[in-house]
């Protein structure tokens, strides 16, 4: 439920050009004047978020929400539309094959049967039996697909006999479920019962994965005490339509279980007594994957590893939720959060990151001043900082600094000093910021921490840039760029390039500025760095304004706004509105400029 608004925002093509205090306000503003159909699938898992939907509907008179759910949302004005099964013939209808195939349920069965048995033909000999199968399955597409997948093993008549017997046996399912859902449960149970013992065990264990898994993950989490090879088991479940195969953006092969099947699998896992064991294995696997990825941050393979982490994001969420539910796991939660911070920062999951931190800090044992707590406080503070919530980020950074100092962790102290200096720069404390950066830089030279050393140099450069010392800024940013390039740190290189590009804009070297900024933009887009992409685009919009290309500037600003709304960056939204005000002013529309400047000021105040 905590992610509903974020998910809606990420799937909107654009947002209104006026911001709000919160993501809810931003969505309301974006949807207010739109005629839009918003589809929310499988909402039965998110019923506690129904009031959020009501708030959106209240703000947008032309918004229509279509929610698929096993339960009604119980909202004012809600209309319930039962989803009918596929049309079926009369169960006693003795019609030729071509007439029966006109019914969607029978046609679906024939298509899915041919997918597993290419020689299957719906004929006058088997059509009536197939129709009877579909009637027994109430015309439910999932049930029909599962049954059709068995046609490679059973003739239609045998299939009908087995199916009829199984439905009768499981006819005493939960009475508070609709009949067709009891039938679906029976179909799943029947498919499950057709598995051998190893397949049953594997199927149940696979339910622990959220949004699928790689073959390696399946092996590590589910492969123990199976008498079959994991790949054989997976292929068998794929062939039986209990899994589907997908290819991730990283090129990794994945197996995915439909959510309805996953619910059933988890029931079987709980019944087996293995739920806690498999949850722990799941946690250990994804924690190890996360630790491996963290070693690749700030290096040449970072883009690849961030893509792998993004593909497994739902599994990390599931593992993290498990640590929140387990007594004595507070430090595990904090450590995982710290290691996920890079993914959340780069991909723009700022609000989610901060929410996970708050939940973890409420756990018993989280109050202990450990390195895990300090790392989580420090690393998630970046999300608050990038959302321009400088008071919150400052408080978290200072607490992290205190813990690092008490632990004698000099590397932690140095990185916290840099972070506090970044906040000081943004709030205009230009006297204190350089002192913090120089202190950190002196410590890092003794520690031989190349990455943080490059960061310190770069931030010294940015601090000089903010006070107009372009000579010092240029020198430090070039040093930082060289240091980042030696480390193959994509994020760092893009940061230094963006700073050098800004200097070039300020000195009217617009061709040089464009070259520097476009390289920075390309690097940031390669790793999907949303906040960084928006920042570099902002500098390119500035170039367009300096070139009096107002059309181009407006185009870029609209793209920036889309990203800023997606990542819930209030300060960035205000900046964009101010730039639109500049455009209005240059176009001679003083009234519009005043209104836009006022809107930007209101956004910043909130």
Coordinates of C-alpha atoms in Angstrom, one line a residue:
X1 CA 0.0 0.0 0.0
X2 CA 2.9 2.4 0.7
X3 CA 3.9 2.2 -3.0
X4 CA 0.5 2.9 -4.7
X5 CA 1.0 6.6 -5.3
X6 CA 4.6 6.0 -6.5
X7 CA 3.5 3.4 -8.9
X8 CA 0.7 5.6 -10.3
X9 CA 3.1 8.5 -10.8
X10 CA 5.6 6.3 -12.6
X11 CA 3.1 5.2 -15.1
X12 CA 1.7 8.7 -16.0
X13 CA 3.2 10.1 -19.2
X14 CA 3.2 13.6 -17.9
X15 CA 2.4 15.7 -14.9
X16 CA 1.0 19.2 -14.5
X17 CA 3.5 22.0 -14.4
X18 CA 2.6 23.1 -10.9
X19 CA 3.9 21.3 -7.9
X20 CA 2.6 20.5 -4.4
X21 CA 3.7 19.6 -1.0
X22 CA 3.5 15.9 -1.4
X23 CA 3.2 13.3 -4.1
X24 CA -0.5 13.1 -3.4
X25 CA -0.9 16.8 -4.1
X26 CA 1.3 16.5 -7.2
X27 CA -0.9 13.7 -8.5
X28 CA -4.1 15.5 -7.7
X29 CA -2.8 18.6 -9.6
X30 CA -1.8 16.5 -12.6
X31 CA -5.1 14.6 -12.8
X32 CA -7.4 17.4 -12.0
X33 CA -8.0 18.6 -15.6
X34 CA -7.5 15.2 -17.3
X35 CA -10.1 12.8 -18.6
X36 CA -8.4 9.6 -17.7
X37 CA -9.1 5.9 -17.0
X38 CA -6.7 4.7 -14.3
X39 CA -6.5 0.9 -14.1
X40 CA -5.5 -0.7 -10.8
X41 CA -5.0 -4.4 -11.1
X42 CA -5.1 -7.0 -8.3
X43 CA -6.2 -4.3 -5.7
X44 CA -7.3 -6.9 -3.2
X45 CA -3.7 -6.8 -1.9
X46 CA -3.8 -3.1 -1.4
X47 CA -7.3 -2.4 0.2
X48 CA -5.8 -0.3 2.9
X49 CA -4.8 2.2 0.1
X50 CA -8.4 2.6 -1.0
X51 CA -8.6 6.0 0.8
X52 CA -5.8 7.3 -1.4
X53 CA -7.8 6.4 -4.5
X54 CA -10.7 8.3 -3.0
X55 CA -8.6 11.4 -2.5
X56 CA -7.5 11.2 -6.2
X57 CA -11.1 10.8 -7.3
X58 CA -12.2 13.7 -5.2
X59 CA -9.7 16.0 -6.8
X60 CA -10.2 14.9 -10.4
X61 CA -13.8 15.1 -11.6
X62 CA -13.0 13.4 -14.9
X63 CA -10.9 10.6 -13.5
X64 CA -12.4 7.1 -13.7
X65 CA -10.8 4.3 -11.7
X66 CA -11.1 0.7 -12.9
X67 CA -9.9 -1.6 -10.1
X68 CA -9.8 -5.4 -10.4
X69 CA -10.1 -6.9 -6.9
X70 CA -11.5 -9.9 -5.1
X71 CA -13.1 -7.4 -2.7
X72 CA -14.9 -4.1 -3.2
X73 CA -13.0 -1.0 -2.2
X74 CA -16.0 0.3 -0.2
X75 CA -15.7 3.9 -1.5
X76 CA -18.5 6.3 -2.1
X77 CA -19.8 6.2 -5.6
X78 CA -18.3 2.8 -6.3
X79 CA -20.0 0.6 -8.8
X80 CA -19.4 -3.1 -8.6
X81 CA -19.2 -5.0 -12.0
X82 CA -18.7 -8.7 -11.6
X83 CA -16.3 -10.0 -14.3
X84 CA -18.0 -12.7 -16.2
X85 CA -16.3 -15.8 -17.3
X86 CA -15.7 -16.4 -21.0
X87 CA -18.9 -17.3 -22.9
X88 CA -19.8 -21.0 -22.9
X89 CA -22.1 -23.3 -24.8
X90 CA -24.9 -25.1 -23.1
X91 CA -23.3 -28.1 -21.4
X92 CA -25.7 -30.4 -23.2
X93 CA -25.2 -28.7 -26.6
X94 CA -24.2 -31.3 -29.3
X95 CA -22.7 -29.0 -31.9
X96 CA -20.0 -29.4 -34.6
X97 CA -16.5 -28.3 -33.8
X98 CA -16.6 -25.1 -35.9
X99 CA -19.7 -23.8 -34.0
X100 CA -18.2 -24.7 -30.6
X101 CA -14.9 -23.0 -31.4
X102 CA -16.8 -19.7 -31.9
X103 CA -17.1 -19.6 -28.1
X104 CA -14.1 -17.8 -26.6
X105 CA -13.5 -20.3 -23.8
X106 CA -13.3 -23.3 -26.2
X107 CA -11.1 -21.3 -28.6
X108 CA -8.8 -20.4 -25.8
X109 CA -8.5 -24.0 -24.8
X110 CA -7.7 -25.1 -28.3
X111 CA -5.0 -22.4 -28.7
X112 CA -3.3 -23.2 -25.4
X113 CA -3.5 -27.0 -26.1
X114 CA -1.8 -26.5 -29.5
X115 CA 0.9 -24.5 -27.7
X116 CA 1.9 -27.6 -25.8
X117 CA 0.8 -30.2 -28.3
X118 CA 1.1 -28.9 -31.8
X119 CA -0.8 -31.8 -33.3
X120 CA -3.9 -31.1 -31.2
X121 CA -7.0 -30.3 -33.4
X122 CA -10.4 -29.4 -32.2
X123 CA -12.5 -31.9 -34.1
X124 CA -16.1 -33.2 -34.1
X125 CA -14.8 -36.2 -32.1
X126 CA -13.4 -34.1 -29.2
X127 CA -15.2 -30.8 -29.4
X128 CA -18.1 -31.7 -27.1
X129 CA -15.7 -33.1 -24.5
X130 CA -13.6 -29.9 -24.7
X131 CA -16.7 -27.9 -24.2
X132 CA -17.6 -29.9 -21.2
X133 CA -14.1 -29.3 -19.7
X134 CA -14.6 -25.5 -20.2
X135 CA -18.0 -25.7 -18.6
X136 CA -16.6 -27.5 -15.6
X137 CA -14.0 -24.7 -15.3
X138 CA -16.7 -22.0 -15.4
X139 CA -15.0 -20.4 -18.4
X140 CA -12.2 -19.0 -16.3
X141 CA -9.2 -18.2 -18.5
X142 CA -6.5 -19.2 -16.0
X143 CA -8.2 -22.4 -15.2
X144 CA -8.7 -23.2 -18.9
X145 CA -5.0 -22.5 -19.6
X146 CA -3.9 -24.8 -16.8
X147 CA -6.2 -27.6 -17.9
X148 CA -5.2 -27.2 -21.6
X149 CA -1.5 -27.5 -20.6
X150 CA -2.3 -31.1 -19.6
X151 CA -3.5 -32.1 -23.0
X152 CA 0.0 -33.5 -23.8
X153 CA -0.5 -36.1 -21.1
X154 CA -4.2 -36.9 -21.2
X155 CA -6.8 -37.3 -23.9
X156 CA -9.7 -34.9 -23.5
X157 CA -12.0 -37.5 -22.2
X158 CA -9.5 -38.6 -19.5
X159 CA -8.8 -35.0 -18.7
X160 CA -12.5 -34.4 -18.2
X161 CA -12.9 -37.4 -15.9
X162 CA -9.9 -36.3 -13.7
X163 CA -11.0 -32.7 -13.6
X164 CA -14.6 -33.6 -12.7
X165 CA -13.4 -35.8 -9.9
X166 CA -11.0 -33.2 -8.5
X167 CA -13.6 -30.4 -8.6
X168 CA -16.0 -32.6 -6.7
X169 CA -13.4 -33.4 -4.1
X170 CA -12.5 -29.8 -3.5
X171 CA -16.0 -28.5 -3.7
X172 CA -16.0 -27.7 0.0
X173 CA -13.6 -24.8 -0.3
X174 CA -14.1 -21.5 1.6
X175 CA -17.8 -20.5 1.5
X176 CA -17.0 -16.8 1.6
X177 CA -15.3 -17.0 -1.8
X178 CA -17.3 -16.8 -5.0
X179 CA -17.9 -20.2 -6.7
X180 CA -15.7 -19.4 -9.6
X181 CA -12.8 -18.7 -7.2
X182 CA -13.4 -22.0 -5.5
X183 CA -13.2 -23.5 -8.9
X184 CA -9.9 -21.8 -9.6
X185 CA -8.6 -23.0 -6.3
X186 CA -9.6 -26.5 -7.3
X187 CA -7.9 -26.2 -10.6
X188 CA -4.7 -25.0 -9.0
X189 CA -5.0 -27.8 -6.4
X190 CA -5.5 -30.3 -9.2
X191 CA -2.5 -29.0 -11.1
X192 CA -0.4 -29.1 -7.9
X193 CA -1.5 -32.7 -7.2
X194 CA -0.4 -33.8 -10.6
X195 CA 3.2 -32.9 -9.7
X196 CA 5.6 -35.3 -8.3
X197 CA 7.0 -34.7 -4.8
X198 CA 10.1 -32.8 -6.0
X199 CA 8.0 -30.6 -8.3
X200 CA 5.5 -29.9 -5.5
X201 CA 8.3 -28.9 -3.2
X202 CA 9.9 -26.7 -5.8
X203 CA 6.6 -25.1 -6.7
X204 CA 5.9 -24.2 -3.1
X205 CA 9.3 -22.9 -2.5
X206 CA 9.3 -20.7 -5.6
X207 CA 6.3 -18.9 -4.1
X208 CA 8.7 -17.0 -1.9
X209 CA 10.0 -14.9 -4.8
X210 CA 8.3 -11.7 -5.6
X211 CA 8.0 -11.0 -9.3
X212 CA 10.1 -14.0 -10.3
X213 CA 13.7 -15.0 -10.0
X214 CA 16.7 -16.1 -12.0
X215 CA 17.8 -19.7 -12.3
X216 CA 20.7 -19.0 -9.9
X217 CA 18.3 -17.6 -7.3
X218 CA 16.0 -20.6 -7.6
X219 CA 19.0 -23.0 -7.2
X220 CA 20.3 -21.2 -4.1
X221 CA 16.9 -20.8 -2.4
X222 CA 15.0 -23.8 -3.5
X223 CA 17.5 -26.4 -4.7
X224 CA 18.4 -28.1 -1.4
X225 CA 17.0 -31.7 -0.7
X226 CA 15.6 -32.1 -4.2
X227 CA 16.3 -35.3 -6.0
X228 CA 16.1 -33.6 -9.4
X229 CA 18.3 -30.9 -11.0
X230 CA 16.8 -27.5 -10.4
X231 CA 16.8 -26.7 -14.2
X232 CA 14.9 -29.9 -14.8
X233 CA 12.3 -29.0 -12.2
X234 CA 11.9 -25.4 -13.5
X235 CA 11.5 -26.7 -17.1
X236 CA 8.9 -29.1 -15.9
X237 CA 6.9 -26.4 -14.1
X238 CA 7.2 -24.2 -17.2
X239 CA 5.9 -26.9 -19.4
X240 CA 3.0 -27.4 -17.0
X241 CA 2.2 -23.6 -17.3
X242 CA 2.8 -23.1 -13.6
X243 CA 5.6 -20.7 -14.4
X244 CA 6.3 -18.5 -17.3
X245 CA 9.7 -17.6 -18.8
X246 CA 10.9 -14.0 -19.2
X247 CA 14.1 -12.2 -20.1
X248 CA 15.2 -9.3 -17.9
X249 CA 16.7 -6.1 -19.3
X250 CA 20.0 -7.5 -18.1
X251 CA 19.6 -10.5 -20.4
X252 CA 19.1 -12.8 -17.5
X253 CA 16.6 -15.6 -17.9
X254 CA 13.9 -15.5 -15.3
X255 CA 10.9 -17.6 -14.3
X256 CA 7.8 -15.8 -13.0
X257 CA 4.8 -17.2 -11.2
X258 CA 1.4 -15.6 -11.7
X259 CA 0.3 -13.9 -8.5
X260 CA -2.7 -16.2 -8.0
X261 CA -0.4 -19.2 -8.3
X262 CA 2.1 -17.6 -6.0
X263 CA -0.6 -17.2 -3.3
X264 CA -1.4 -20.9 -3.6
X265 CA 2.3 -21.8 -3.6
X266 CA 2.8 -19.9 -0.3
X267 CA -0.1 -21.7 1.2
X268 CA 1.6 -25.0 0.4
X269 CA 4.9 -23.7 1.7
X270 CA 3.4 -22.8 5.0
X271 CA 1.6 -26.1 5.2
X272 CA 5.0 -27.9 4.6
X273 CA 6.5 -26.2 7.6
X274 CA 9.3 -24.7 5.5
X275 CA 8.1 -21.1 5.2
X276 CA 10.6 -19.7 7.7
X277 CA 13.5 -21.7 6.4
X278 CA 12.9 -20.7 2.8
X279 CA 12.3 -17.0 3.8
X280 CA 15.6 -17.1 5.5
X281 CA 17.3 -18.6 2.5
X282 CA 15.7 -16.0 0.3
X283 CA 17.0 -13.2 2.6
X284 CA 20.5 -14.7 2.7
X285 CA 20.6 -15.0 -1.1
X286 CA 19.5 -11.4 -1.9
X287 CA 21.5 -10.0 0.9
X288 CA 24.6 -11.6 -0.6
X289 CA 23.6 -10.3 -4.1
X290 CA 23.3 -6.9 -2.6
X291 CA 26.7 -7.0 -0.9
X292 CA 28.3 -8.2 -4.2
X293 CA 26.7 -5.3 -6.1
X294 CA 27.8 -2.8 -3.5
X295 CA 31.4 -3.7 -4.2
X296 CA 30.8 -2.7 -7.8
X297 CA 29.4 0.8 -7.0
X298 CA 31.6 3.6 -8.2
X299 CA 33.2 1.4 -10.8
X300 CA 33.0 0.4 -14.4
X301 CA 30.3 -2.3 -13.9
X302 CA 28.0 -0.1 -11.8
X303 CA 25.4 0.3 -14.6
X304 CA 25.2 -3.5 -15.0
X305 CA 24.8 -4.1 -11.3
X306 CA 22.2 -1.4 -10.8
X307 CA 20.2 -3.0 -13.6
X308 CA 20.4 -6.4 -11.9
X309 CA 19.3 -4.8 -8.6
X310 CA 16.4 -3.1 -10.3
X311 CA 15.3 -6.4 -11.8
X312 CA 15.2 -7.9 -8.3
X313 CA 13.7 -4.8 -6.6
X314 CA 10.6 -6.7 -5.5
X315 CA 12.6 -9.5 -4.0
X316 CA 14.7 -7.0 -2.0
X317 CA 11.5 -5.4 -0.8
X318 CA 10.2 -8.9 0.2
X319 CA 13.5 -9.7 2.0
X320 CA 13.6 -6.4 3.8
X321 CA 10.0 -6.8 4.9
X322 CA 10.9 -10.1 6.3
X323 CA 13.7 -8.6 8.4
X324 CA 11.2 -6.1 9.7
X325 CA 8.9 -8.9 10.8
X326 CA 11.6 -10.9 12.6
X327 CA 12.6 -10.2 16.2
X328 CA 16.2 -9.2 16.7
X329 CA 16.8 -8.3 13.0
X330 CA 17.0 -4.6 13.4
X331 CA 20.7 -4.4 12.4
X332 CA 20.1 -6.6 9.4
X333 CA 17.3 -4.2 8.3
X334 CA 19.5 -1.2 8.7
X335 CA 22.4 -2.8 6.9
X336 CA 20.2 -3.8 4.0
X337 CA 18.8 -0.3 3.8
X338 CA 22.2 1.2 3.6
X339 CA 23.2 -1.2 0.8
X340 CA 20.0 -0.5 -1.1
X341 CA 20.5 3.3 -0.8
X342 CA 22.5 3.5 -4.0
X343 CA 19.8 1.8 -6.1
X344 CA 17.1 4.0 -4.5
X345 CA 19.2 7.2 -5.1
X346 CA 20.1 6.5 -8.7
X347 CA 16.7 5.2 -9.7
X348 CA 14.8 8.0 -7.9
X349 CA 13.0 6.0 -5.2
X350 CA 13.5 8.8 -2.6
X351 CA 10.3 8.6 -0.8
X352 CA 10.3 4.8 -0.6
X353 CA 13.9 4.9 0.7
X354 CA 13.0 7.3 3.5
X355 CA 9.9 5.3 4.4
X356 CA 12.0 2.1 4.8
X357 CA 14.4 3.9 7.0
X358 CA 11.7 5.2 9.3
X359 CA 10.2 1.8 9.6
X360 CA 13.5 0.2 10.4
X361 CA 14.4 2.8 13.0
X362 CA 11.2 1.8 14.9
X363 CA 12.4 -1.7 15.4
X364 CA 13.6 -2.8 18.9
X365 CA 17.4 -2.8 18.8
X366 CA 17.7 -0.2 16.0
X367 CA 18.6 2.5 18.5
X368 CA 22.0 0.9 19.1
X369 CA 24.7 3.3 17.8
X370 CA 26.2 0.8 15.4
X371 CA 27.9 1.2 12.0
X372 CA 24.8 -0.3 10.4
X373 CA 22.7 2.5 11.9
X374 CA 25.2 5.2 10.9
X375 CA 25.4 3.9 7.3
X376 CA 21.7 3.7 7.0
X377 CA 21.2 7.2 8.4
X378 CA 23.9 8.6 6.2
X379 CA 23.1 6.9 3.0
X380 CA 19.3 7.4 3.1
X381 CA 19.9 11.1 4.0
X382 CA 20.9 11.5 0.4
X383 CA 17.3 10.9 -0.6
X384 CA 16.1 13.7 1.7
X385 CA 18.9 15.9 0.4
X386 CA 17.9 15.3 -3.3
X387 CA 14.3 16.1 -2.4
X388 CA 15.6 19.4 -1.1
X389 CA 14.5 18.5 2.5
X390 CA 17.7 19.9 3.9
X391 CA 16.6 20.1 7.5
X392 CA 15.8 16.4 7.5
X393 CA 19.0 15.4 5.7
X394 CA 21.1 17.7 8.0
X395 CA 19.7 16.0 11.1
X396 CA 20.4 12.5 9.8
X397 CA 23.9 13.4 8.6
X398 CA 24.8 14.9 11.9
X399 CA 23.6 11.8 13.9
X400 CA 25.5 9.6 11.5
X401 CA 28.6 11.7 12.0
X402 CA 28.3 11.4 15.8
X403 CA 28.1 7.6 15.6
X404 CA 31.1 7.5 13.2
X405 CA 33.1 9.6 15.6
X406 CA 32.2 7.5 18.6
X407 CA 33.2 4.4 16.7
X408 CA 36.4 5.9 15.5
X409 CA 35.4 5.3 11.9
X410 CA 37.5 7.9 10.1
X411 CA 36.2 7.1 6.7
X412 CA 32.7 7.4 7.9
X413 CA 33.5 10.7 9.5
X414 CA 35.0 12.1 6.3
X415 CA 32.1 11.1 4.1
X416 CA 29.6 12.6 6.6
X417 CA 31.6 15.8 6.7
X418 CA 31.3 16.0 2.9
X419 CA 27.6 15.4 3.0
X420 CA 27.0 18.0 5.7
X421 CA 29.1 20.4 3.6
X422 CA 26.8 19.6 0.6
X423 CA 23.8 20.6 2.7
X424 CA 25.6 23.8 3.8
X425 CA 26.3 24.7 0.2
X426 CA 22.6 24.3 -0.7
X427 CA 21.3 26.4 2.2
X428 CA 23.8 29.2 1.4
X429 CA 26.3 28.6 4.3
X430 CA 29.2 29.3 2.0
X431 CA 31.6 30.0 4.9
X432 CA 31.1 26.7 6.6
X433 CA 30.9 24.4 3.6
X434 CA 34.5 24.8 2.4
X435 CA 35.8 24.2 5.9
X436 CA 33.9 20.9 6.0
X437 CA 35.1 19.8 2.6
X438 CA 38.7 20.7 3.4
X439 CA 38.6 18.8 6.7
X440 CA 37.3 15.8 4.9
X441 CA 39.8 16.1 2.2
X442 CA 42.7 16.2 4.7
X443 CA 41.4 13.1 6.4
X444 CA 40.9 11.2 3.1
X445 CA 44.4 11.8 1.9
X446 CA 45.7 10.0 4.9
X447 CA 43.1 7.2 4.5
X448 CA 43.9 6.7 0.8
X449 CA 40.2 6.5 0.0
X450 CA 40.2 7.4 -3.7
X451 CA 36.5 7.5 -4.3
X452 CA 35.7 9.8 -1.3
X453 CA 38.8 11.8 -2.1
X454 CA 37.4 12.5 -5.6
X455 CA 34.1 13.4 -4.1
X456 CA 35.7 15.9 -1.7
X457 CA 37.6 17.6 -4.5
X458 CA 34.5 17.8 -6.6
X459 CA 32.4 19.3 -3.8
X460 CA 35.1 21.8 -3.0
X461 CA 34.8 22.8 -6.7
X462 CA 31.0 23.1 -6.4
X463 CA 31.4 25.2 -3.3
X464 CA 33.7 27.6 -5.1
X465 CA 31.3 27.7 -8.0
X466 CA 28.4 28.7 -5.8
X467 CA 30.4 31.8 -4.5
X468 CA 31.6 32.7 -8.0
X469 CA 35.2 31.7 -7.6
X470 CA 35.3 30.1 -11.1
X471 CA 39.1 29.7 -11.1
X472 CA 39.1 27.6 -7.9
X473 CA 36.0 25.8 -9.1
X474 CA 37.5 24.9 -12.4
X475 CA 40.7 23.6 -10.8
X476 CA 39.1 21.4 -8.2
X477 CA 36.4 20.0 -10.6
X478 CA 39.1 19.1 -13.1
X479 CA 41.0 17.3 -10.3
X480 CA 37.9 15.6 -9.2
X481 CA 37.1 14.5 -12.8
X482 CA 40.6 13.1 -13.2
X483 CA 40.3 11.1 -9.9
X484 CA 36.8 9.8 -10.8
X485 CA 38.0 8.7 -14.3
X486 CA 40.8 6.7 -12.7
X487 CA 38.2 4.9 -10.6
X488 CA 35.9 4.4 -13.6
X489 CA 33.2 6.0 -11.4
X490 CA 30.3 6.8 -13.8
X491 CA 28.3 8.8 -11.3
X492 CA 31.3 10.7 -10.2
X493 CA 32.5 11.5 -13.7
X494 CA 29.0 12.7 -14.6
X495 CA 28.9 14.9 -11.5
X496 CA 32.3 16.6 -12.3
X497 CA 31.4 17.0 -15.9
X498 CA 28.1 18.7 -15.0
X499 CA 30.0 21.2 -12.8
X500 CA 32.5 22.0 -15.5
X501 CA 29.6 22.4 -17.9
X502 CA 28.0 24.9 -15.6
X503 CA 31.2 26.9 -15.4
X504 CA 31.3 27.0 -19.2
X505 CA 27.7 28.3 -19.3
X506 CA 28.6 31.0 -16.9
X507 CA 31.6 32.1 -19.0
X508 CA 29.5 32.0 -22.2
X509 CA 31.5 29.1 -23.7
X510 CA 28.3 27.5 -24.8
X511 CA 29.7 25.1 -27.3
X512 CA 32.1 23.7 -24.7
X513 CA 29.3 23.7 -22.2
X514 CA 27.1 21.7 -24.5
X515 CA 29.8 19.1 -25.1
X516 CA 30.5 18.7 -21.4
X517 CA 26.8 18.5 -20.4
X518 CA 25.9 16.1 -23.2
X519 CA 28.6 13.7 -22.0
X520 CA 27.4 14.0 -18.4
X521 CA 23.8 13.4 -19.6
X522 CA 24.8 10.3 -21.6
X523 CA 26.6 8.8 -18.6
X524 CA 23.6 9.5 -16.3
X525 CA 21.1 8.1 -18.8
X526 CA 23.2 4.9 -19.2
X527 CA 22.8 4.0 -15.5
X528 CA 19.3 5.4 -15.3
X529 CA 20.3 8.2 -12.8
X530 CA 17.0 10.1 -12.7
X531 CA 17.9 13.0 -10.5
X532 CA 21.3 13.5 -12.2
X533 CA 19.6 13.3 -15.6
X534 CA 17.2 16.1 -14.5
X535 CA 20.0 18.2 -13.2
X536 CA 22.1 18.0 -16.4
X537 CA 19.0 18.6 -18.6
X538 CA 18.5 21.7 -16.5
X539 CA 21.9 23.0 -17.4
X540 CA 21.2 22.2 -21.1
X541 CA 17.9 24.2 -20.8
X542 CA 20.0 27.0 -19.4
X543 CA 22.2 26.8 -22.5
X544 CA 19.1 27.0 -24.7
X545 CA 17.9 30.1 -22.8
X546 CA 21.3 31.7 -23.3
X547 CA 21.0 31.0 -27.0
X548 CA 17.5 32.5 -27.0
X549 CA 16.1 29.2 -28.1
X550 CA 12.9 29.4 -26.0
X551 CA 11.2 26.5 -27.8
X552 CA 14.0 24.1 -27.1
X553 CA 14.3 25.3 -23.5
X554 CA 10.6 24.7 -22.9
X555 CA 10.9 21.2 -24.4
X556 CA 13.7 20.3 -22.1
X557 CA 11.9 21.8 -19.1
X558 CA 8.9 19.7 -19.7
X559 CA 11.0 16.6 -19.7
X560 CA 12.7 17.7 -16.5
X561 CA 9.3 18.3 -14.8
X562 CA 8.2 14.8 -15.7
X563 CA 11.3 13.4 -14.0
X564 CA 11.0 15.7 -11.0
X565 CA 7.4 14.7 -10.4
X566 CA 8.3 11.0 -10.7
X567 CA 11.0 11.3 -8.0
X568 CA 9.0 13.7 -5.9
X569 CA 11.6 16.4 -6.0
X570 CA 9.8 19.6 -4.7
X571 CA 12.9 21.8 -5.1
X572 CA 13.5 20.7 -8.6
X573 CA 9.9 21.3 -9.5
X574 CA 10.1 24.8 -8.2
X575 CA 13.2 25.4 -10.2
X576 CA 11.5 24.3 -13.4
X577 CA 8.5 26.6 -12.7
X578 CA 11.0 29.5 -12.2
X579 CA 12.5 28.8 -15.6
X580 CA 9.1 28.8 -17.2
X581 CA 8.6 32.1 -15.6
X582 CA 11.8 33.3 -17.2
X583 CA 10.6 32.2 -20.6
X584 CA 7.3 34.0 -20.0
X585 CA 9.2 37.2 -19.1
X586 CA 11.4 37.0 -22.2
X587 CA 8.2 36.6 -24.3
X588 CA 6.8 39.7 -22.7
X589 CA 4.1 38.0 -20.7
X590 CA 4.7 39.7 -17.4
X591 CA 1.5 38.5 -15.9
X592 CA 2.2 34.9 -16.5
X593 CA 5.8 35.3 -15.3
X594 CA 4.6 36.8 -12.0
X595 CA 2.1 33.9 -11.5
X596 CA 4.8 31.3 -12.2
X597 CA 7.3 33.0 -9.9
X598 CA 4.6 33.0 -7.2
X599 CA 3.8 29.4 -7.8
X600 CA 7.5 28.5 -7.5
X601 CA 7.8 30.4 -4.3
X602 CA 4.8 28.6 -2.8
X603 CA 6.2 25.2 -3.7
X604 CA 9.5 26.1 -2.0
X605 CA 7.7 27.3 1.2
X606 CA 5.7 24.1 1.4

